Every structure is written in structure tokens, then in C-alpha cells.
PDB file of C-alpha atoms and ligand atoms in Angstrom:
ATOM      1  CA  UNK A   1     -12.702  10.153 -40.502  1.00 46.00           C
ATOM      2  CA  UNK A   2      -9.719  11.895 -38.115  1.00 55.00           C
ATOM      3  CA  UNK A   3      -8.184   8.941 -35.647  1.00 91.00           C
ATOM      4  CA  UNK A   4      -6.116  11.477 -33.346  1.00 97.00           C
ATOM      5  CA  UNK A   5      -7.120  12.137 -30.536  1.00 98.00           C
ATOM      6  CA  UNK A   6      -5.420  15.270 -31.279  1.00 98.00           C
ATOM      7  CA  UNK A   7      -6.899  16.605 -34.439  1.00 97.00           C
ATOM      8  CA  UNK A   8     -10.805  14.791 -32.579  1.00 98.00           C
ATOM      9  CA  UNK A   9     -10.455  17.351 -29.954  1.00 98.00           C
ATOM     10  CA  UNK A  10      -8.637  20.514 -31.901  1.00 97.00           C
ATOM     11  CA  UNK A  11     -12.111  20.076 -34.374  1.00 97.00           C
ATOM     12  CA  UNK A  12     -14.464  20.385 -31.689  1.00 97.00           C
ATOM     13  CA  UNK A  13     -16.338  17.459 -30.786  1.00 98.00           C
ATOM     14  CA  UNK A  14     -17.010  16.078 -27.756  1.00 98.00           C
ATOM     15  CA  UNK A  15     -14.700  13.134 -26.666  1.00 98.00           C
ATOM     16  CA  UNK A  16     -15.745  10.981 -23.551  1.00 98.00           C
ATOM     17  CA  UNK A  17     -12.773   8.939 -21.695  1.00 98.00           C
ATOM     18  CA  UNK A  18     -14.381   5.474 -19.748  1.00 98.00           C
ATOM     19  CA  UNK A  19     -11.215   5.440 -16.273  1.00 98.00           C
ATOM     20  CA  UNK A  20      -9.626   2.671 -14.907  1.00 98.00           C
ATOM     21  CA  UNK A  21      -7.905   2.092 -12.171  1.00 98.00           C
ATOM     22  CA  UNK A  22      -7.469  -2.220 -11.819  1.00 98.00           C
ATOM     23  CA  UNK A  23      -4.380  -2.033 -14.064  1.00 97.00           C
ATOM     24  CA  UNK A  24      -5.140  -5.743 -15.047  1.00 94.00           C
ATOM     25  CA  UNK A  25      -4.067  -4.857 -18.801  1.00 93.00           C
ATOM     26  CA  UNK A  26      -7.715  -7.077 -20.549  1.00 96.00           C
ATOM     27  CA  UNK A  27      -9.402  -4.518 -18.066  1.00 98.00           C
ATOM     28  CA  UNK A  28      -8.776  -1.116 -20.348  1.00 98.00           C
ATOM     29  CA  UNK A  29      -8.610  -3.301 -23.907  1.00 97.00           C
ATOM     30  CA  UNK A  30     -12.688  -4.058 -22.904  1.00 98.00           C
ATOM     31  CA  UNK A  31     -13.825  -0.356 -21.945  1.00 98.00           C
ATOM     32  CA  UNK A  32     -12.614  -0.557 -25.670  1.00 98.00           C
ATOM     33  CA  UNK A  33     -13.905  -2.816 -27.037  1.00 97.00           C
ATOM     34  CA  UNK A  34     -17.731  -2.239 -25.866  1.00 97.00           C
ATOM     35  CA  UNK A  35     -17.668   1.082 -27.048  1.00 97.00           C
ATOM     36  CA  UNK A  36     -15.268   3.927 -25.593  1.00 98.00           C
ATOM     37  CA  UNK A  37     -13.689   6.027 -27.833  1.00 98.00           C
ATOM     38  CA  UNK A  38     -10.233   6.864 -25.234  1.00 98.00           C
ATOM     39  CA  UNK A  39      -9.479   5.564 -22.091  1.00 98.00           C
ATOM     40  CA  UNK A  40      -7.358   6.871 -19.344  1.00 98.00           C
ATOM     41  CA  UNK A  41      -4.881   4.230 -17.793  1.00 98.00           C
ATOM     42  CA  UNK A  42      -4.810   6.324 -14.035  1.00 98.00           C
ATOM     43  CA  UNK A  43      -0.859   6.363 -12.383  1.00 98.00           C
ATOM     44  CA  UNK A  44      -1.962   8.418  -9.919  1.00 98.00           C
ATOM     45  CA  UNK A  45      -5.173   7.289  -7.694  1.00 98.00           C
ATOM     46  CA  UNK A  46      -5.052   4.037  -9.521  1.00 98.00           C
ATOM     47  CA  UNK A  47      -2.896   0.857  -8.893  1.00 98.00           C
ATOM     48  CA  UNK A  48      -1.225   1.022 -12.670  1.00 98.00           C
ATOM     49  CA  UNK A  49       2.595   1.044 -13.242  1.00 98.00           C
ATOM     50  CA  UNK A  50       5.057   1.692 -16.494  1.00 98.00           C
ATOM     51  CA  UNK A  51       4.251  -1.726 -17.405  1.00 98.00           C
ATOM     52  CA  UNK A  52       0.571  -2.324 -16.636  1.00 98.00           C
ATOM     53  CA  UNK A  53       0.428   1.221 -18.549  1.00 98.00           C
ATOM     54  CA  UNK A  54       2.854  -0.771 -21.474  1.00 98.00           C
ATOM     55  CA  UNK A  55       0.556  -3.333 -21.984  1.00 98.00           C
ATOM     56  CA  UNK A  56      -2.824  -1.774 -21.184  1.00 98.00           C
ATOM     57  CA  UNK A  57      -1.368   1.317 -24.229  1.00 98.00           C
ATOM     58  CA  UNK A  58      -0.932  -1.389 -27.263  1.00 97.00           C
ATOM     59  CA  UNK A  59      -4.519  -3.488 -26.230  1.00 97.00           C
ATOM     60  CA  UNK A  60      -5.953  -0.532 -26.224  1.00 98.00           C
ATOM     61  CA  UNK A  61      -4.262   0.770 -29.478  1.00 97.00           C
ATOM     62  CA  UNK A  62      -5.656  -2.221 -30.993  1.00 96.00           C
ATOM     63  CA  UNK A  63      -9.340  -2.269 -30.070  1.00 96.00           C
ATOM     64  CA  UNK A  64      -8.733   1.751 -32.470  1.00 96.00           C
ATOM     65  CA  UNK A  65      -9.202   3.619 -29.188  1.00 98.00           C
ATOM     66  CA  UNK A  66      -7.634   6.272 -27.837  1.00 98.00           C
ATOM     67  CA  UNK A  67      -4.377   6.352 -25.312  1.00 98.00           C
ATOM     68  CA  UNK A  68      -5.420   8.838 -22.576  1.00 98.00           C
ATOM     69  CA  UNK A  69      -2.788   8.631 -19.344  1.00 99.00           C
ATOM     70  CA  UNK A  70      -3.343  10.681 -15.803  1.00 99.00           C
ATOM     71  CA  UNK A  71       0.564  10.992 -14.297  1.00 98.00           C
ATOM     72  CA  UNK A  72       1.753  10.386 -10.400  1.00 98.00           C
ATOM     73  CA  UNK A  73       2.240  13.728  -9.485  1.00 98.00           C
ATOM     74  CA  UNK A  74       5.483  16.193 -10.570  1.00 98.00           C
ATOM     75  CA  UNK A  75       6.416  12.773 -12.226  1.00 98.00           C
ATOM     76  CA  UNK A  76       8.455  14.186 -15.307  1.00 98.00           C
ATOM     77  CA  UNK A  77      10.468  10.987 -16.232  1.00 98.00           C
ATOM     78  CA  UNK A  78       7.366   8.695 -15.858  1.00 98.00           C
ATOM     79  CA  UNK A  79       5.983  11.799 -19.199  1.00 98.00           C
ATOM     80  CA  UNK A  80       8.510  10.931 -21.437  1.00 98.00           C
ATOM     81  CA  UNK A  81       8.562   7.451 -20.871  1.00 98.00           C
ATOM     82  CA  UNK A  82       4.567   6.824 -21.305  1.00 98.00           C
ATOM     83  CA  UNK A  83       4.623   9.741 -23.672  1.00 98.00           C
ATOM     84  CA  UNK A  84       7.718   6.454 -25.947  1.00 98.00           C
ATOM     85  CA  UNK A  85       4.913   3.979 -24.850  1.00 98.00           C
ATOM     86  CA  UNK A  86       1.598   5.442 -26.913  1.00 98.00           C
ATOM     87  CA  UNK A  87       0.414   7.568 -24.911  1.00 98.00           C
ATOM     88  CA  UNK A  88      -2.278  11.067 -27.045  1.00 98.00           C
ATOM     89  CA  UNK A  89      -2.921  12.518 -24.140  1.00 98.00           C
ATOM     90  CA  UNK A  90      -0.285  13.222 -20.854  1.00 98.00           C
ATOM     91  CA  UNK A  91      -1.734  14.149 -18.051  1.00 99.00           C
ATOM     92  CA  UNK A  92      -0.917  16.282 -15.084  1.00 98.00           C
ATOM     93  CA  UNK A  93      -2.279  16.035 -12.209  1.00 98.00           C
ATOM     94  CA  UNK A  94      -2.520  19.239  -9.337  1.00 98.00           C
ATOM     95  CA  UNK A  95      -0.028  22.232 -11.239  1.00 98.00           C
ATOM     96  CA  UNK A  96      -0.177  24.967  -9.149  1.00 98.00           C
ATOM     97  CA  UNK A  97       1.877  27.203 -10.858  1.00 98.00           C
ATOM     98  CA  UNK A  98       3.564  28.940 -14.525  1.00 98.00           C
ATOM     99  CA  UNK A  99       7.132  26.990 -14.132  1.00 98.00           C
ATOM    100  CA  UNK A 100       5.661  23.163 -13.291  1.00 98.00           C
ATOM    101  CA  UNK A 101       3.216  23.704 -15.712  1.00 98.00           C
ATOM    102  CA  UNK A 102       6.092  24.625 -18.515  1.00 98.00           C
ATOM    103  CA  UNK A 103       8.019  21.670 -17.693  1.00 98.00           C
ATOM    104  CA  UNK A 104       5.551  19.583 -17.722  1.00 98.00           C
ATOM    105  CA  UNK A 105       4.750  20.763 -21.208  1.00 98.00           C
ATOM    106  CA  UNK A 106       8.188  20.906 -21.837  1.00 98.00           C
ATOM    107  CA  UNK A 107       8.421  17.143 -20.566  1.00 98.00           C
ATOM    108  CA  UNK A 108       5.661  16.011 -23.809  1.00 98.00           C
ATOM    109  CA  UNK A 109       6.894  18.042 -26.564  1.00 98.00           C
ATOM    110  CA  UNK A 110      10.169  17.773 -28.427  1.00 98.00           C
ATOM    111  CA  UNK A 111      11.921  20.935 -29.275  1.00 98.00           C
ATOM    112  CA  UNK A 112      12.226  24.008 -29.910  1.00 97.00           C
ATOM    113  CA  UNK A 113       8.811  23.606 -28.335  1.00 97.00           C
ATOM    114  CA  UNK A 114       9.990  21.619 -25.486  1.00 98.00           C
ATOM    115  CA  UNK A 115      13.319  18.914 -23.820  1.00 98.00           C
ATOM    116  CA  UNK A 116      11.028  15.497 -25.037  1.00 98.00           C
ATOM    117  CA  UNK A 117      14.421  12.990 -25.574  1.00 98.00           C
ATOM    118  CA  UNK A 118      14.364  10.612 -28.261  1.00 97.00           C
ATOM    119  CA  UNK A 119      13.901   7.581 -28.897  1.00 96.00           C
ATOM    120  CA  UNK A 120       9.731   7.139 -29.167  1.00 96.00           C
ATOM    121  CA  UNK A 121       9.564   3.752 -31.416  1.00 94.00           C
ATOM    122  CA  UNK A 122       6.599   2.549 -29.754  1.00 97.00           C
ATOM    123  CA  UNK A 123       3.955   5.421 -30.261  1.00 97.00           C
ATOM    124  CA  UNK A 124       5.593   5.175 -33.653  1.00 97.00           C
ATOM    125  CA  UNK A 125       4.490   2.371 -33.967  1.00 96.00           C
ATOM    126  CA  UNK A 126       0.902   2.554 -31.849  1.00 96.00           C
ATOM    127  CA  UNK A 127       0.168   5.199 -33.953  1.00 95.00           C
ATOM    128  CA  UNK A 128       1.588   3.299 -37.898  1.00 94.00           C
ATOM    129  CA  UNK A 129       4.195   6.702 -38.369  1.00 96.00           C
ATOM    130  CA  UNK A 130       7.756   5.788 -39.262  1.00 96.00           C
ATOM    131  CA  UNK A 131      10.370   7.497 -36.478  1.00 96.00           C
ATOM    132  CA  UNK A 132      10.452  10.824 -40.079  1.00 96.00           C
ATOM    133  CA  UNK A 133       6.535  10.992 -39.724  1.00 97.00           C
ATOM    134  CA  UNK A 134       6.346  10.391 -36.747  1.00 97.00           C
ATOM    135  CA  UNK A 135       8.561  13.292 -35.131  1.00 97.00           C
ATOM    136  CA  UNK A 136       7.156  15.817 -38.191  1.00 97.00           C
ATOM    137  CA  UNK A 137       3.917  14.878 -36.221  1.00 97.00           C
ATOM    138  CA  UNK A 138       4.620  14.561 -32.725  1.00 98.00           C
ATOM    139  CA  UNK A 139       4.236  17.968 -30.815  1.00 98.00           C
ATOM    140  CA  UNK A 140       0.544  18.344 -32.514  1.00 98.00           C
ATOM    141  CA  UNK A 141      -0.366  14.647 -31.765  1.00 98.00           C
ATOM    142  CA  UNK A 142       1.236  14.245 -27.995  1.00 98.00           C
ATOM    143  CA  UNK A 143      -1.009  16.322 -26.314  1.00 98.00           C
ATOM    144  CA  UNK A 144      -0.052  17.576 -22.155  1.00 99.00           C
ATOM    145  CA  UNK A 145      -2.904  18.764 -20.400  1.00 99.00           C
ATOM    146  CA  UNK A 146      -2.554  19.923 -16.633  1.00 98.00           C
ATOM    147  CA  UNK A 147      -4.998  19.490 -14.293  1.00 98.00           C
ATOM    148  CA  UNK A 148      -6.693  22.620 -12.088  1.00 98.00           C
ATOM    149  CA  UNK A 149      -7.448  20.944  -9.485  1.00 98.00           C
ATOM    150  CA  UNK A 150      -6.201  23.465  -6.268  1.00 98.00           C
ATOM    151  CA  UNK A 151      -6.497  27.234  -4.523  1.00 97.00           C
ATOM    152  CA  UNK A 152      -3.277  28.068  -6.431  1.00 98.00           C
ATOM    153  CA  UNK A 153      -3.769  26.697  -9.691  1.00 98.00           C
ATOM    154  CA  UNK A 154      -7.046  28.306  -9.644  1.00 98.00           C
ATOM    155  CA  UNK A 155      -4.991  31.329  -8.674  1.00 98.00           C
ATOM    156  CA  UNK A 156      -1.971  31.402 -10.803  1.00 98.00           C
ATOM    157  CA  UNK A 157      -4.979  30.628 -13.821  1.00 98.00           C
ATOM    158  CA  UNK A 158      -3.427  33.310 -16.276  1.00 98.00           C
ATOM    159  CA  UNK A 159      -0.221  32.354 -16.444  1.00 98.00           C
ATOM    160  CA  UNK A 160      -1.008  28.242 -16.575  1.00 98.00           C
ATOM    161  CA  UNK A 161      -3.126  28.863 -19.002  1.00 98.00           C
ATOM    162  CA  UNK A 162      -0.516  31.033 -21.109  1.00 98.00           C
ATOM    163  CA  UNK A 163       1.827  28.014 -21.451  1.00 98.00           C
ATOM    164  CA  UNK A 164       2.871  27.875 -24.924  1.00 98.00           C
ATOM    165  CA  UNK A 165       2.568  24.250 -25.506  1.00 98.00           C
ATOM    166  CA  UNK A 166       0.533  22.940 -23.010  1.00 98.00           C
ATOM    167  CA  UNK A 167      -2.508  21.226 -24.973  1.00 98.00           C
ATOM    168  CA  UNK A 168      -5.104  22.407 -22.524  1.00 98.00           C
ATOM    169  CA  UNK A 169      -7.037  21.672 -18.292  1.00 98.00           C
ATOM    170  CA  UNK A 170      -8.123  18.956 -17.027  1.00 99.00           C
ATOM    171  CA  UNK A 171     -10.051  19.573 -13.873  1.00 98.00           C
ATOM    172  CA  UNK A 172     -10.436  17.318 -10.719  1.00 98.00           C
ATOM    173  CA  UNK A 173     -13.685  18.618  -8.828  1.00 98.00           C
ATOM    174  CA  UNK A 174     -13.210  16.466  -6.116  1.00 98.00           C
ATOM    175  CA  UNK A 175      -9.961  18.475  -5.289  1.00 98.00           C
ATOM    176  CA  UNK A 176     -11.092  21.122  -6.365  1.00 98.00           C
ATOM    177  CA  UNK A 177     -14.123  21.909  -3.769  1.00 98.00           C
ATOM    178  CA  UNK A 178     -11.460  20.591  -1.170  1.00 97.00           C
ATOM    179  CA  UNK A 179      -9.704  23.086  -1.943  1.00 97.00           C
ATOM    180  CA  UNK A 180     -12.595  25.947  -2.516  1.00 96.00           C
ATOM    181  CA  UNK A 181     -14.542  24.229   1.517  1.00 96.00           C
ATOM    182  CA  UNK A 182     -10.524  25.000   2.904  1.00 95.00           C
ATOM    183  CA  UNK A 183     -10.587  21.226   3.291  1.00 95.00           C
ATOM    184  CA  UNK A 184     -14.110  20.746   5.084  1.00 96.00           C
ATOM    185  CA  UNK A 185     -16.012  19.216   2.287  1.00 95.00           C
ATOM    186  CA  UNK A 186     -15.684  16.831  -0.434  1.00 97.00           C
ATOM    187  CA  UNK A 187     -17.961  18.576  -3.346  1.00 96.00           C
ATOM    188  CA  UNK A 188     -16.837  17.290  -6.758  1.00 96.00           C
ATOM    189  CA  UNK A 189     -20.778  18.016  -7.778  1.00 95.00           C
ATOM    190  CA  UNK A 190     -21.714  20.251  -5.978  1.00 94.00           C
ATOM    191  CA  UNK A 191     -22.755  24.065  -7.152  1.00 96.00           C
ATOM    192  CA  UNK A 192     -19.703  26.012  -5.807  1.00 96.00           C
ATOM    193  CA  UNK A 193     -17.540  23.388  -7.453  1.00 97.00           C
ATOM    194  CA  UNK A 194     -19.834  23.820 -10.885  1.00 97.00           C
ATOM    195  CA  UNK A 195     -19.484  27.625 -11.126  1.00 98.00           C
ATOM    196  CA  UNK A 196     -15.213  27.368 -10.376  1.00 98.00           C
ATOM    197  CA  UNK A 197     -15.193  24.665 -13.209  1.00 98.00           C
ATOM    198  CA  UNK A 198     -17.797  27.056 -15.522  1.00 98.00           C
ATOM    199  CA  UNK A 199     -15.099  29.754 -15.041  1.00 98.00           C
ATOM    200  CA  UNK A 200     -11.963  27.321 -15.434  1.00 98.00           C
ATOM    201  CA  UNK A 201     -13.665  26.057 -18.996  1.00 98.00           C
ATOM    202  CA  UNK A 202     -14.577  29.514 -20.333  1.00 98.00           C
ATOM    203  CA  UNK A 203     -10.290  31.152 -19.898  1.00 98.00           C
ATOM    204  CA  UNK A 204      -9.417  27.940 -21.321  1.00 98.00           C
ATOM    205  CA  UNK A 205     -11.786  28.206 -24.107  1.00 98.00           C
ATOM    206  CA  UNK A 206     -10.862  32.060 -24.569  1.00 98.00           C
ATOM    207  CA  UNK A 207      -6.940  30.930 -24.135  1.00 98.00           C
ATOM    208  CA  UNK A 208      -7.754  28.080 -27.251  1.00 98.00           C
ATOM    209  CA  UNK A 209      -6.845  25.753 -25.506  1.00 98.00           C
ATOM    210  CA  UNK A 210      -8.928  22.231 -24.458  1.00 98.00           C
ATOM    211  CA  UNK A 211     -10.898  21.967 -21.439  1.00 98.00           C
ATOM    212  CA  UNK A 212     -10.867  18.456 -20.203  1.00 98.00           C
ATOM    213  CA  UNK A 213     -12.725  17.376 -16.558  1.00 98.00           C
ATOM    214  CA  UNK A 214     -13.555  14.355 -14.576  1.00 98.00           C
ATOM    215  CA  UNK A 215     -17.170  13.374 -14.519  1.00 98.00           C
ATOM    216  CA  UNK A 216     -18.899  11.662 -11.501  1.00 96.00           C
ATOM    217  CA  UNK A 217     -22.340  10.286 -13.114  1.00 97.00           C
ATOM    218  CA  UNK A 218     -24.566  11.478 -16.843  1.00 98.00           C
ATOM    219  CA  UNK A 219     -25.408  14.990 -15.310  1.00 98.00           C
ATOM    220  CA  UNK A 220     -22.260  16.330 -14.583  1.00 98.00           C
ATOM    221  CA  UNK A 221     -21.140  15.320 -18.011  1.00 98.00           C
ATOM    222  CA  UNK A 222     -24.325  16.774 -19.943  1.00 98.00           C
ATOM    223  CA  UNK A 223     -23.034  20.201 -17.622  1.00 98.00           C
ATOM    224  CA  UNK A 224     -19.790  19.916 -18.476  1.00 98.00           C
ATOM    225  CA  UNK A 225     -20.172  20.032 -22.419  1.00 98.00           C
ATOM    226  CA  UNK A 226     -22.503  22.634 -21.059  1.00 98.00           C
ATOM    227  CA  UNK A 227     -19.627  24.202 -19.957  1.00 98.00           C
ATOM    228  CA  UNK A 228     -17.388  23.636 -22.694  1.00 98.00           C
ATOM    229  CA  UNK A 229     -15.935  20.369 -22.012  1.00 98.00           C
ATOM    230  CA  UNK A 230     -14.525  18.518 -24.369  1.00 98.00           C
ATOM    231  CA  UNK A 231     -12.407  15.681 -23.136  1.00 98.00           C
ATOM    232  CA  UNK A 232     -14.648  14.330 -20.269  1.00 98.00           C
ATOM    233  CA  UNK A 233     -13.943  11.250 -18.184  1.00 98.00           C
ATOM    234  CA  UNK A 234     -16.906   8.986 -17.564  1.00 98.00           C
ATOM    235  CA  UNK A 235     -17.416   5.660 -16.186  1.00 98.00           C
ATOM    236  CA  UNK A 236     -14.599   3.793 -14.093  1.00 98.00           C
ATOM    237  CA  UNK A 237     -13.713   0.280 -13.678  1.00 98.00           C
ATOM    238  CA  UNK A 238     -13.665  -0.377  -9.840  1.00 98.00           C
ATOM    239  CA  UNK A 239     -17.516   1.538  -9.582  1.00 98.00           C
ATOM    240  CA  UNK A 240     -18.697  -0.986 -12.060  1.00 98.00           C
ATOM    241  CA  UNK A 241     -17.314  -3.961 -10.803  1.00 98.00           C
ATOM    242  CA  UNK A 242     -18.501  -2.938  -7.898  1.00 98.00           C
ATOM    243  CA  UNK A 243     -22.551  -1.144  -8.570  1.00 98.00           C
ATOM    244  CA  UNK A 244     -22.156  -5.307 -10.951  1.00 98.00           C
ATOM    245  CA  UNK A 245     -21.007  -6.812  -8.548  1.00 98.00           C
ATOM    246  CA  UNK A 246     -23.959  -5.270  -5.708  1.00 98.00           C
ATOM    247  CA  UNK A 247     -26.565  -5.811  -9.044  1.00 98.00           C
ATOM    248  CA  UNK A 248     -25.806  -8.826  -9.261  1.00 98.00           C
ATOM    249  CA  UNK A 249     -26.173 -10.088  -5.562  1.00 98.00           C
ATOM    250  CA  UNK A 250     -29.781  -8.806  -5.410  1.00 98.00           C
ATOM    251  CA  UNK A 251     -31.200 -10.563  -8.543  1.00 98.00           C
ATOM    252  CA  UNK A 252     -30.494 -13.384  -5.967  1.00 98.00           C
ATOM    253  CA  UNK A 253     -30.562 -12.236  -2.277  1.00 96.00           C
ATOM    254  CA  UNK A 254     -32.874 -14.567  -0.124  1.00 96.00           C
ATOM    255  CA  UNK A 255     -31.944 -18.135  -1.696  1.00 94.00           C
TER     256      UNK A 255
HETATM  257  C1  LIG B   1      -9.863  14.865  -8.586  1.00 61.45           C
HETATM  258  O1  LIG B   1     -11.654  14.688  -9.120  1.00 61.45           O
HETATM  259  O2  LIG B   1      -9.015  15.715  -8.310  1.00 61.45           O
HETATM  260  C2  LIG B   1      -9.717  14.524  -9.490  1.00 61.45           C
HETATM  261  O3  LIG B   1      -8.301  13.958  -9.967  1.00 61.45           O
HETATM  262  C3  LIG B   1     -10.466  13.234 -10.532  1.00 61.45           C
HETATM  263  O4  LIG B   1     -10.014  11.735 -10.386  1.00 61.45           O
HETATM  264 MG1  LIG B   2      -7.756  15.061  -7.857  1.00 61.45          MG
END
């Protein structure tokens, strides 16, 4: 049974990830315990910091799910630190050029494929490997995903996809829709955005990369699978809480 996220995705399996903005590590654990195969901690738009992410990564591992982080924009130092702390997949937002994609992938991969600096004792522990085993496997088991969510990124997509040590691309449909409408309209679920998403998945798959995407509803998840996406987010903690809280209050309205 494949347990590493990299093995599942390379085998063509679809992996659904929960998305956590709220930095109580037990929220990440709850995602994992309720059956999510993977949990993503959001350090770009969520409230996670290094410490809360470290704690959450261990709880996700304990529950047997796969560990993903979305990084703050352009933070290569944090990229290496979170890989050391056991993130199996690192998603870098707002990657706009081949150079940025290369620098990011270099922070995720050890030489000769990259320039990651050594000391992964926590990552080795969480993945139940010795240091030697970890070194053997880390470049294959630690995934670098560059987000494609700007016009610059679309223009540079072929070059970005040519970065050998990059494992995949991850689409942010909200920012992408802002780019496609020149800032006039937030339209993550719109037709023009969907067409761009289809193009990105097709190019990524052709280039041998894994395609990932942030989805905002079930229909979009199904559409994304049909377009070739394999790493797909579905379910956000803040929205779960908001919806459930409103529903609970509705049940007792007027009492
Ligand atoms: C986007 O849709 O732009 C994202 O980054 C998803 O969080
Ligand atoms: Mg975005």
C-alpha cells in the first residue's frame, strides 16, 4: 500500500486534500481523523506560522494522512524548514517565472538536483526512515509544486514546466480569474477560468508534471478530475465552521 503522497500521485491516483487556515493543530488532526487522505496547512492566507505548522504536521502523520503546506510568497528559508519538519509536499504561491520556479525547487531537493541544506531529523522520523534512507528517498518523496495563478505564470508556463526538479503545478483559480479579467472580476468558477485551468492541466500532464488545483465546490472537483488534475483541495476549515455554525443557529431560530 502506497503511503507516500509522491507515490500515490505518480501512480496517477487522485488525492483530495482538506485545507486548513486555522492554526490549532487539532483542526488539522480532525481533518485527518475524519478521513481526509491529505491535509494542507496554509501559511500564505491562513494563520499558521512555523511553530503551529510543526505541531500540525506531526498530528497529521500520527493520523496516517499526507502532509502538505502552502508557503508564504517567495519564502525559500521557510520552504527548507518545513521540508525538514516533515512536509511531504510544498506549494509555492505566485510563481511567475522559470527562475522563481527553479529557486523554489532547488530549496526542496538535495544536490545534485537542488540545493536543499541537510538536517531532516524530523522529516525522517515522521516518514519512519533512518537518515540514510531519507537521503536516498527525499528527492523523490518531497514534492515541489509551483502555483500558476498570474498572467506572467501563464505566459511562462512552458519554461516553468521545463524545470526538471519541479514535480507539479498547482492552480489558484481565484488569483487566476483576477489575472484573466485584469482585476475586474473574482470568478474562480467561471468559464474563462475553467478553460485556462484545462489548458494548464493539459500542458502540465504533457510535460510529465503532476497537476494540482484549489477547488471551491464539488462540481469543480469533478471537473478538475476530468481535466487531469490529481491533487485537489476540497473543504476549508473556516468555511466548514461558518456553514455549520449558521446551520446550527437556524435549527433553533425563534426559540
Ligand atoms: C487562489 O485561488 O488564488 C488560491 O490561491 C487558492 O487559495
Ligand atoms: Mg492565490
